[in-house]
Amino acid sequence: MGLEEKLPSGFLLTTVEQVVGWARKSSVWPATFGLACCAIEMMAAGDPRHDFSRWGMERASATPRQADLMIVAGRVSQKMAPVLRQIYDQMTEPKWVIAMGVCASSGGMFNNYAVVQGVDHVVPVDIYLPGCPPRPEMLLDAIIKLHDKIQNTKLGPQRARQIRELEEAKRRQLPLLGQSGAAS
């Protein structure tokens, strides 16, 4: 016989982690970073037909200090990579990133010196969204999957340590142009 059966009706049992996870997933504010054709599909996901606001995302922000989700839509050039990283660093904790489209995920068809071969060389990515360009429905599906990840995120210093370790590992993989160790 469980504890739930001994309590009178109207009582709710939960943990602080679950309440915080529910609050975070229900109020995600995206910082849109549209760089190419995927940005049009990202904008379409905010229209009345698809409606971001059903998931508490009606406030798409152009300022990183009030955002906790970065949607990188399109190819990232070597020149834009430091700007992308600066915006990511200015975002509040906790923060998440969706790489929207094959160009943001892996460089796509642009296999040359000017395009970063995956935005994960610049910022840590939580969700990769394939497609050229991916449909708004696919973006909404990725956001729902991210909501599940946010809901189940642990709290405390272990999370901060894990994020730091992942960022350092990604930073060591491929240096950007202009940084020490990069090919000239």
CSV table of C-alpha atoms in Angstrom, one decimal, residues 21-31 52-53 55-61 66-71 91 94-96 98 143 146-147 150-151:
chain,number,residue,atom,x,y,z
A,21,GLY,CA,11.5,21.5,-14.3
A,22,TRP,CA,7.8,22.1,-15.1
A,23,ALA,CA,8.2,25.9,-14.5
A,24,ARG,CA,11.3,26.1,-16.8
A,25,LYS,CA,9.8,24.1,-19.6
A,26,SER,CA,6.6,26.1,-19.5
A,27,SER,CA,8.4,29.5,-19.9
A,28,VAL,CA,11.2,29.0,-22.4
A,29,TRP,CA,12.1,32.3,-24.1
A,30,PRO,CA,14.0,31.8,-27.4
A,31,ALA,CA,16.7,34.0,-28.7
A,52,PHE,CA,4.9,28.9,-30.4
A,53,SER,CA,2.8,30.3,-27.6
A,55,TRP,CA,4.3,26.0,-25.2
A,56,GLY,CA,4.9,29.2,-23.3
A,57,MET,CA,7.3,30.6,-26.0
A,58,GLU,CA,5.4,33.7,-27.1
A,59,ARG,CA,8.2,36.0,-26.2
A,60,ALA,CA,10.9,35.5,-28.8
A,61,SER,CA,13.7,37.7,-27.7
A,66,GLN,CA,16.3,37.6,-21.4
A,67,ALA,CA,16.5,34.4,-23.3
A,68,ASP,CA,17.3,30.8,-22.3
A,69,LEU,CA,16.9,29.0,-25.7
A,70,MET,CA,19.0,29.7,-28.8
A,71,ILE,CA,17.7,28.4,-32.0
A,91,MET,CA,22.3,34.3,-22.1
A,94,PRO,CA,20.2,27.5,-17.6
A,95,LYS,CA,20.3,27.7,-21.4
A,96,TRP,CA,19.7,25.4,-24.3
A,98,ILE,CA,18.7,23.9,-31.0
A,143,ILE,CA,10.9,21.9,-28.9
A,146,LEU,CA,13.7,19.8,-25.5
A,147,HIS,CA,10.8,20.4,-23.0
A,150,ILE,CA,14.3,20.5,-19.5
A,151,GLN,CA,11.7,18.8,-17.3
